[in-house]
PDB file of C-alpha atoms and ligand atoms in Angstrom:
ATOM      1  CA  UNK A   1     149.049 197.628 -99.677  1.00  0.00           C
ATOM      2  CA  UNK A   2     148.878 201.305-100.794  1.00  0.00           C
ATOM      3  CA  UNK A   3     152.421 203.220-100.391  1.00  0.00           C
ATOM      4  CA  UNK A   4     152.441 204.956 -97.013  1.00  0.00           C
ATOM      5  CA  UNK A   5     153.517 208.531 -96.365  1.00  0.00           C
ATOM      6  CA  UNK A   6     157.049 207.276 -95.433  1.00  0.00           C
ATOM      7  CA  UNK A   7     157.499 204.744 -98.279  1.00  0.00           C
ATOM      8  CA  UNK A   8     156.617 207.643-100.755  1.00  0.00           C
ATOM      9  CA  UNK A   9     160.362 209.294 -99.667  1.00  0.00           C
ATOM     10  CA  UNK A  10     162.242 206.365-100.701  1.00  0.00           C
ATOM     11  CA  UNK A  11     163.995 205.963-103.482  1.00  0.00           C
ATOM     12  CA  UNK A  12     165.418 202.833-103.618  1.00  0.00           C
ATOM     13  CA  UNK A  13     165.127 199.578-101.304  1.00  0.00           C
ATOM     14  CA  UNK A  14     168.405 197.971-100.348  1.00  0.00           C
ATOM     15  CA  UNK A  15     166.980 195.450 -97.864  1.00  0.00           C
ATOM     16  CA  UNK A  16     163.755 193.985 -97.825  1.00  0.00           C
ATOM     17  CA  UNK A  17     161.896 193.048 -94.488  1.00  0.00           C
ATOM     18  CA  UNK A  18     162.185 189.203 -95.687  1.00  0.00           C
ATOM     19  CA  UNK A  19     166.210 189.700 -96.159  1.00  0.00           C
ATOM     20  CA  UNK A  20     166.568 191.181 -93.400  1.00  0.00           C
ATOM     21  CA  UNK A  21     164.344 188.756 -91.176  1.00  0.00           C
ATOM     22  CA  UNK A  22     166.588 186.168 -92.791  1.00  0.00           C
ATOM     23  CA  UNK A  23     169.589 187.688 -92.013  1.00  0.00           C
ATOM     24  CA  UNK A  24     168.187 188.308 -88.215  1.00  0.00           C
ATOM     25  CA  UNK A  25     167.977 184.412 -87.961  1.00  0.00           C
ATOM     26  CA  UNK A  26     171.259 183.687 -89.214  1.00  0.00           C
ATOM     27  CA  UNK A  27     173.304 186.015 -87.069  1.00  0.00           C
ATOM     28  CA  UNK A  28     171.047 185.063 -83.729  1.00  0.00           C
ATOM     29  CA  UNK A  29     172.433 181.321 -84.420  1.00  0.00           C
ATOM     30  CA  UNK A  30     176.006 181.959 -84.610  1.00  0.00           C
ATOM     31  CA  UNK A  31     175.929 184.023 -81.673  1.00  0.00           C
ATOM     32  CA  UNK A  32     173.763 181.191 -79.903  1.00  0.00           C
ATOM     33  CA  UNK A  33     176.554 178.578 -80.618  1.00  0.00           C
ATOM     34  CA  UNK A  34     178.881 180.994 -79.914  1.00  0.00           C
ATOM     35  CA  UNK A  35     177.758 182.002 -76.157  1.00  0.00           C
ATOM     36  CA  UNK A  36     175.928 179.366 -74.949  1.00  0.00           C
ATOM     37  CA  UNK A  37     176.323 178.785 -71.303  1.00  0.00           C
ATOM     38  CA  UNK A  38     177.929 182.782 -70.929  1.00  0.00           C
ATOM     39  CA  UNK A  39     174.876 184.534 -69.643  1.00  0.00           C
ATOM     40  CA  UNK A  40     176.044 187.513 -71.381  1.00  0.00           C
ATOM     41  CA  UNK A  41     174.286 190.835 -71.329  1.00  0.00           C
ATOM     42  CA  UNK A  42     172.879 192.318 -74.743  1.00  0.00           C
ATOM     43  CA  UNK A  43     173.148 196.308 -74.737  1.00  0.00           C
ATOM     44  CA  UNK A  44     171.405 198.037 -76.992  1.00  0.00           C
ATOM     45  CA  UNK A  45     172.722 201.591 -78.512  1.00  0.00           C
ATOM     46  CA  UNK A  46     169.574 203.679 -78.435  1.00  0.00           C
ATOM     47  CA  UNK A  47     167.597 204.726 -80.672  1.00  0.00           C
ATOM     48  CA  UNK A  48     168.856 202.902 -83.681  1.00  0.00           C
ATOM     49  CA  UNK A  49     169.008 199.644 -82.216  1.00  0.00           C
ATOM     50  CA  UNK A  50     165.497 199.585 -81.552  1.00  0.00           C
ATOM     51  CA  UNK A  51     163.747 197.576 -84.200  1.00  0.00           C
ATOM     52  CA  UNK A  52     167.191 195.354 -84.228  1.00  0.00           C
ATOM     53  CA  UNK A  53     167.585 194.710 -80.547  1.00  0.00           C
ATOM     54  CA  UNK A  54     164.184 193.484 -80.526  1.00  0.00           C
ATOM     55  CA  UNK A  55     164.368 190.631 -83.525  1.00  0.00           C
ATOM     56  CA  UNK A  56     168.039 189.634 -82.713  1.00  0.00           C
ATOM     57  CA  UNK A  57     167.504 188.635 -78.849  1.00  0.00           C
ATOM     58  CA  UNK A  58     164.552 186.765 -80.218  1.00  0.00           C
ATOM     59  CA  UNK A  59     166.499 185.058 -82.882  1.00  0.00           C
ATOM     60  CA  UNK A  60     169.188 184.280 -80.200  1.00  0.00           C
ATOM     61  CA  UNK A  61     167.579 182.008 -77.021  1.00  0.00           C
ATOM     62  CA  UNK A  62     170.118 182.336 -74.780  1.00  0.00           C
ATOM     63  CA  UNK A  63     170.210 182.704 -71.077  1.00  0.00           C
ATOM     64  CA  UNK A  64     170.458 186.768 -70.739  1.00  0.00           C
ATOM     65  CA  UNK A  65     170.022 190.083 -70.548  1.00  0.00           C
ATOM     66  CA  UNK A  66     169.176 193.545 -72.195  1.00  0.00           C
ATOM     67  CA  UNK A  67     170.391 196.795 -71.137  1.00  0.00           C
ATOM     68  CA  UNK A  68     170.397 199.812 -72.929  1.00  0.00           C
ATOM     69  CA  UNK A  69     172.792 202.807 -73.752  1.00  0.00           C
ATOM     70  CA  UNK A  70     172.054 206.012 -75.630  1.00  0.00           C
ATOM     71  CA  UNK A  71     174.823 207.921 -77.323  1.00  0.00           C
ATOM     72  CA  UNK A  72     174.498 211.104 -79.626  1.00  0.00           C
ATOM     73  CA  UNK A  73     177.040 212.598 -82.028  1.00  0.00           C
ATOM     74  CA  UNK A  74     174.872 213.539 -85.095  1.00  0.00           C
ATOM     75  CA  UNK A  75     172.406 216.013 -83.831  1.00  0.00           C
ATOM     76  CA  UNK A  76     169.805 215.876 -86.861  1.00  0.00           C
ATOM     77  CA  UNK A  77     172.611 215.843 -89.755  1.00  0.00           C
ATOM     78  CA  UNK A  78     173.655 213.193 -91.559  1.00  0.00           C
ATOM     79  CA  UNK A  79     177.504 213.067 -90.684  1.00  0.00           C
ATOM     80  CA  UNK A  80     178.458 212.489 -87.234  1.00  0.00           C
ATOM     81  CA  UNK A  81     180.238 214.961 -85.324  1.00  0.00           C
ATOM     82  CA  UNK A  82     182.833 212.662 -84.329  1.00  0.00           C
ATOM     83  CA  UNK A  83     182.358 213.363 -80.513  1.00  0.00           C
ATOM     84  CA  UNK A  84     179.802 210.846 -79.214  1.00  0.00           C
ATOM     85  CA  UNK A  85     178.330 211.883 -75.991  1.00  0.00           C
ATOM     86  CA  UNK A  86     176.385 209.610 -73.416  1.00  0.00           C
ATOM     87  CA  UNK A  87     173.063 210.473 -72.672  1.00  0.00           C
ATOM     88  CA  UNK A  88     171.450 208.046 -71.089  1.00  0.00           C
ATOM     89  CA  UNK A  89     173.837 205.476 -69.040  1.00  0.00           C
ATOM     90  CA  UNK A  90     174.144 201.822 -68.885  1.00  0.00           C
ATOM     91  CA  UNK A  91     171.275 201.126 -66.020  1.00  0.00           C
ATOM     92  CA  UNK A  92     173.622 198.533 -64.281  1.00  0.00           C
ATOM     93  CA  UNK A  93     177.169 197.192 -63.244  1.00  0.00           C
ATOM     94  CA  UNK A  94     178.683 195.579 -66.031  1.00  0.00           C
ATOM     95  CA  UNK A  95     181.725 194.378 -64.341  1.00  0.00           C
ATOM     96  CA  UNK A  96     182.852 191.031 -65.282  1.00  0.00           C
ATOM     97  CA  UNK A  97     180.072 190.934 -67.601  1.00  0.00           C
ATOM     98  CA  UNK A  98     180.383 189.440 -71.279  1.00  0.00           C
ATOM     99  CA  UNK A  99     178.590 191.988 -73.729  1.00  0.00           C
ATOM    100  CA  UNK A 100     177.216 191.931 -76.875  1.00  0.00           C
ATOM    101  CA  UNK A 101     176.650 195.292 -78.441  1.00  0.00           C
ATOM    102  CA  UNK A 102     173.878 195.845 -80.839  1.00  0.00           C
ATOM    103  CA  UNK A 103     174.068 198.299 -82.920  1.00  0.00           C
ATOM    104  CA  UNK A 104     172.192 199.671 -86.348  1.00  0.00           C
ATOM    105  CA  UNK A 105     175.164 201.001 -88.410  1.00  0.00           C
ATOM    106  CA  UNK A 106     178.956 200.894 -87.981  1.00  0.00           C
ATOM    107  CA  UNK A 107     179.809 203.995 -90.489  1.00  0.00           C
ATOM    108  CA  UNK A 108     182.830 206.237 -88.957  1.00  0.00           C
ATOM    109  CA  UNK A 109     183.604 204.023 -85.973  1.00  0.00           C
ATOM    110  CA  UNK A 110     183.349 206.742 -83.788  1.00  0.00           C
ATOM    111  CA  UNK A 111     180.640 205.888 -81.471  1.00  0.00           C
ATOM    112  CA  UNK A 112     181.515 202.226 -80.750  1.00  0.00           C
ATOM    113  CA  UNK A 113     185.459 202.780 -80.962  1.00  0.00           C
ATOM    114  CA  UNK A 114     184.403 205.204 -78.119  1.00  0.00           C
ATOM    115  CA  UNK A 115     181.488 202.813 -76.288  1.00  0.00           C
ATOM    116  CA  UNK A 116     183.720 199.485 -76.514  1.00  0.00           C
ATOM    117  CA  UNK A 117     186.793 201.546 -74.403  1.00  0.00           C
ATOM    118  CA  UNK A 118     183.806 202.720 -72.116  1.00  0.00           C
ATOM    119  CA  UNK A 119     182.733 199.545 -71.733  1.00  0.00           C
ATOM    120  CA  UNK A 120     186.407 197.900 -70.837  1.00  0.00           C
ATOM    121  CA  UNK A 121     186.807 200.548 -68.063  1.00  0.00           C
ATOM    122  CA  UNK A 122     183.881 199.968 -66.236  1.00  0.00           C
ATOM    123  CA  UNK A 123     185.081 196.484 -65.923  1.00  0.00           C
ATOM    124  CA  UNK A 124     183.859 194.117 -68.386  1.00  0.00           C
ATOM    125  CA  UNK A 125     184.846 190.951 -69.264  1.00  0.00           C
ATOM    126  CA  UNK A 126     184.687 191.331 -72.926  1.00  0.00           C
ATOM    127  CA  UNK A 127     183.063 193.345 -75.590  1.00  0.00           C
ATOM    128  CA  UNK A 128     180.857 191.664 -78.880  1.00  0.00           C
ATOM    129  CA  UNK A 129     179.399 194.014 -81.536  1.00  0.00           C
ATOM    130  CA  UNK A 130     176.856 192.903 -83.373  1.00  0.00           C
ATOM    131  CA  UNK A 131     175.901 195.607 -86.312  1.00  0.00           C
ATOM    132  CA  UNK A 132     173.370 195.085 -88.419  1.00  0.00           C
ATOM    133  CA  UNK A 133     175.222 197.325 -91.279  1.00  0.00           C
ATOM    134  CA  UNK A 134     178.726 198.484 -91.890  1.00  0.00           C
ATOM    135  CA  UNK A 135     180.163 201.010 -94.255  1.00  0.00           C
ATOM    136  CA  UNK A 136     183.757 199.739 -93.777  1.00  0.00           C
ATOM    137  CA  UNK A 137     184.706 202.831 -96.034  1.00  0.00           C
ATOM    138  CA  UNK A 138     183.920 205.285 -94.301  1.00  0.00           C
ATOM    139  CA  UNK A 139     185.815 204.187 -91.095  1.00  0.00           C
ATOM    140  CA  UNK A 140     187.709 206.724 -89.046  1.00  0.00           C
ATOM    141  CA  UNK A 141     188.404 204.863 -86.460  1.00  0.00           C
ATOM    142  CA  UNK A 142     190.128 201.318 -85.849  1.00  0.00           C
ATOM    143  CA  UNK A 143     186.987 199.418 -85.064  1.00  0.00           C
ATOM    144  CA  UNK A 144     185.141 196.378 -86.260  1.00  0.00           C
ATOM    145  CA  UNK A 145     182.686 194.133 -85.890  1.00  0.00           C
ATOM    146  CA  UNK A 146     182.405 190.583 -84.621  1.00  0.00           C
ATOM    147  CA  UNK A 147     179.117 189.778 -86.633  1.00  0.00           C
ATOM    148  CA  UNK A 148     177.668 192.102 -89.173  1.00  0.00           C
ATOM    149  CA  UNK A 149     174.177 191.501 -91.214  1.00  0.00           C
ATOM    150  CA  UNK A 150     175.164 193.357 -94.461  1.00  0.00           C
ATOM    151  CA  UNK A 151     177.853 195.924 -96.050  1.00  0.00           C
ATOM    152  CA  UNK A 152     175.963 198.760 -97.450  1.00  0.00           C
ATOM    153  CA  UNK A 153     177.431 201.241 -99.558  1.00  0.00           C
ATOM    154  CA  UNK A 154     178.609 204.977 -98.869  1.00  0.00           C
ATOM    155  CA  UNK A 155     174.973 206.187 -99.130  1.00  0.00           C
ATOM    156  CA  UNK A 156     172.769 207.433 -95.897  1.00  0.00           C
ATOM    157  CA  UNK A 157     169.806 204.393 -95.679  1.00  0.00           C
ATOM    158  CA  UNK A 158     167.262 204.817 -93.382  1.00  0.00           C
ATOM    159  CA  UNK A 159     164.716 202.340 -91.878  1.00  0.00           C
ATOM    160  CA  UNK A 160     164.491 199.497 -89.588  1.00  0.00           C
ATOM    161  CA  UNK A 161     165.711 201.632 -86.731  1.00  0.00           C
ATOM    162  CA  UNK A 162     167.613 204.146 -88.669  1.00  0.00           C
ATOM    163  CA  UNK A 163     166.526 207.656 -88.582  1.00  0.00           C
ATOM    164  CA  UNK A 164     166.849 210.746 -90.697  1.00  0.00           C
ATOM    165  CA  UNK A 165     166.232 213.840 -88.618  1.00  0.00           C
ATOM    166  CA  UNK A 166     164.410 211.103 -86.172  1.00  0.00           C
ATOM    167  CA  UNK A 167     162.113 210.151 -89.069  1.00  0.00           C
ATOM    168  CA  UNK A 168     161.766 207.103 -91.063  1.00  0.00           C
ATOM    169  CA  UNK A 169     162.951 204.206 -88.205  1.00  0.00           C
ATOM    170  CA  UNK A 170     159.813 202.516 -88.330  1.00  0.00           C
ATOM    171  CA  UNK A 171     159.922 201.187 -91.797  1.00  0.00           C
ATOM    172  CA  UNK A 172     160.007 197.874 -91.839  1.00  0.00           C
ATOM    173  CA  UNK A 173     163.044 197.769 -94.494  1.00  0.00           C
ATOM    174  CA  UNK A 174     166.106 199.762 -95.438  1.00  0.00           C
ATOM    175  CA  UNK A 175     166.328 202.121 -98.430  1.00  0.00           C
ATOM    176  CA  UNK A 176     167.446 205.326 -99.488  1.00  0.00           C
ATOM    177  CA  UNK A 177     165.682 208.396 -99.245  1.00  0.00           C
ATOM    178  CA  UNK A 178     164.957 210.456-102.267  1.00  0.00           C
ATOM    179  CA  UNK A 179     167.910 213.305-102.523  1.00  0.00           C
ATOM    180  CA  UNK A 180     164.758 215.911-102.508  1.00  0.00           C
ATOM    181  CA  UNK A 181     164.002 215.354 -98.888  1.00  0.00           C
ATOM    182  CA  UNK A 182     167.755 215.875 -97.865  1.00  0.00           C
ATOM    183  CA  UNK A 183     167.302 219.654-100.025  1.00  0.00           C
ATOM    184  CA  UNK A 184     164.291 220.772 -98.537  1.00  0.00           C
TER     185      UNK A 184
HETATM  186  P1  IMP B   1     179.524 206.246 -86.329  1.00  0.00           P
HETATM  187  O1  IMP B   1     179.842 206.759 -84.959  1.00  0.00           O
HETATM  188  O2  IMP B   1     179.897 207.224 -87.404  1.00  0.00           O
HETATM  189  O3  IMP B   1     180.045 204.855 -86.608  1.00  0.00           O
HETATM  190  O4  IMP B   1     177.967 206.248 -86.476  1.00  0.00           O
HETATM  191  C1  IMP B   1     177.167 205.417 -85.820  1.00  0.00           C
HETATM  192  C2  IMP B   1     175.765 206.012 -85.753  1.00  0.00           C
HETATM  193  O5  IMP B   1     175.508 206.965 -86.785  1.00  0.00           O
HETATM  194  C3  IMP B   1     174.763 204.922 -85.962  1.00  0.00           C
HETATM  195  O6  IMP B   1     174.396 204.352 -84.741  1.00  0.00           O
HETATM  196  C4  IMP B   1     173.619 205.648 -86.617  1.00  0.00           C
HETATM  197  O7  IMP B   1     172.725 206.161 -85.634  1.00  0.00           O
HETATM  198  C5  IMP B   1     174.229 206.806 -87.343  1.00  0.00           C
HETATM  199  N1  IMP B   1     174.365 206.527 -88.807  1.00  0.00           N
HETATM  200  C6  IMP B   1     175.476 206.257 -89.498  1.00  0.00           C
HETATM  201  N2  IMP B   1     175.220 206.037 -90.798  1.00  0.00           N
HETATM  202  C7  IMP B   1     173.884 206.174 -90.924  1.00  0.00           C
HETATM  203  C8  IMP B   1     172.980 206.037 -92.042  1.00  0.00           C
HETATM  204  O8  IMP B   1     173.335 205.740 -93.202  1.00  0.00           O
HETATM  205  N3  IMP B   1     171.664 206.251 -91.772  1.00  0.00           N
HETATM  206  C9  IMP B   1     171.204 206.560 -90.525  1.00  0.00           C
HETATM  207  N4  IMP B   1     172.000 206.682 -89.463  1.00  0.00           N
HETATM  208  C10 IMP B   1     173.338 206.489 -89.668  1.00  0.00           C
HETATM  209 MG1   MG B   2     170.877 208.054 -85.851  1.00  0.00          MG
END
């Protein structure tokens, strides 16, 4: 297949769509054995979760269900603000709940350091991440996850749900843009 408009802006492909498919699987079946028989309730932090939420409850056939939560701290830069900010709520009561978080990137902490407390004091029972990528070195906050896909290094990737400036989350992999589009 001929490059497309977005896969002419990469420079380099960390994660194929056949590793990370792979990867999808293997984390779905450890959470499987892990909450079988919990009816816990996946929630999804919008937007970057989007192409992730989808494969991972799919890879995972347990009895529950999805909710969603969107946060912002990074406007259209690529360093987060540090101050996440809810801006579209959970759509139900989570009290007593068991909840698995799924999100795209763990990178300063901030946002789920800050969702995970949220979380607690609206009552639930306990709070799971699941990231698909952490950049343990570039944690600020004292955060981590309880089932990660991959480590990636200190480098903005984009793809599979990850955005720069909103763009590039429908690739089908991860990779990292060519320095020219951060410039222009
Ligand atoms: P944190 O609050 O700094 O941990 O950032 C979490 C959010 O920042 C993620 O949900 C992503 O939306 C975004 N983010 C962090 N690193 C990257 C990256 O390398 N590419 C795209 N988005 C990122
Ligand atoms: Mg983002």
């Amino acid at each position: 297949m001929a490059k497309s408009e977005l896969d002419r802006d990469i420079l380099r492909v960390l994660y194929s769509e056949d590793d990370i498919r792979a990867r999808v699987q293997e984390l779905g079946d450890q959470i499987y054995e892990d909450f079988q028989g919990k009816n816990p309730l996946f929630v999804g932090v919008l937007k970057g979760c989007c192409l992730f939420m989808a494969d991972i409850i799919r890879a995972c056939q347990l009895k529950s269900e999805i909710e969603f939560i969107a946060v912002s701290s990074y406007g259209n830069a690529t360093e987060s603000s540090g101050k996440p900010q809810i801006t579209r709520d959970l759509g139900q009561d989570v009290t007593g709940r068991d909840l698995i978080v799924v999100e795209d990137i763990l990178d300063s902490g901030n946002t789920l350091y800050f969702l995970a407390r949220y979380f607690m004091a609206k009552g639930a029972n306990s709070v799971t991440i699941v990231t698909l990528f952490d950049k343990p070195e570039r944690r600020e906050k004292p955060i981590k996850a309880d089932y990660i896909g991959f480590q990636v290094p200190n480098e903005f990737v984009v793809g599979y749900g990850l955005d720069y400036g909103q763009r590039y989350r429908n690739l089908p992999y991860v990779g990292v843009l060519k320095p020219e589009i951060y410039e222009q």
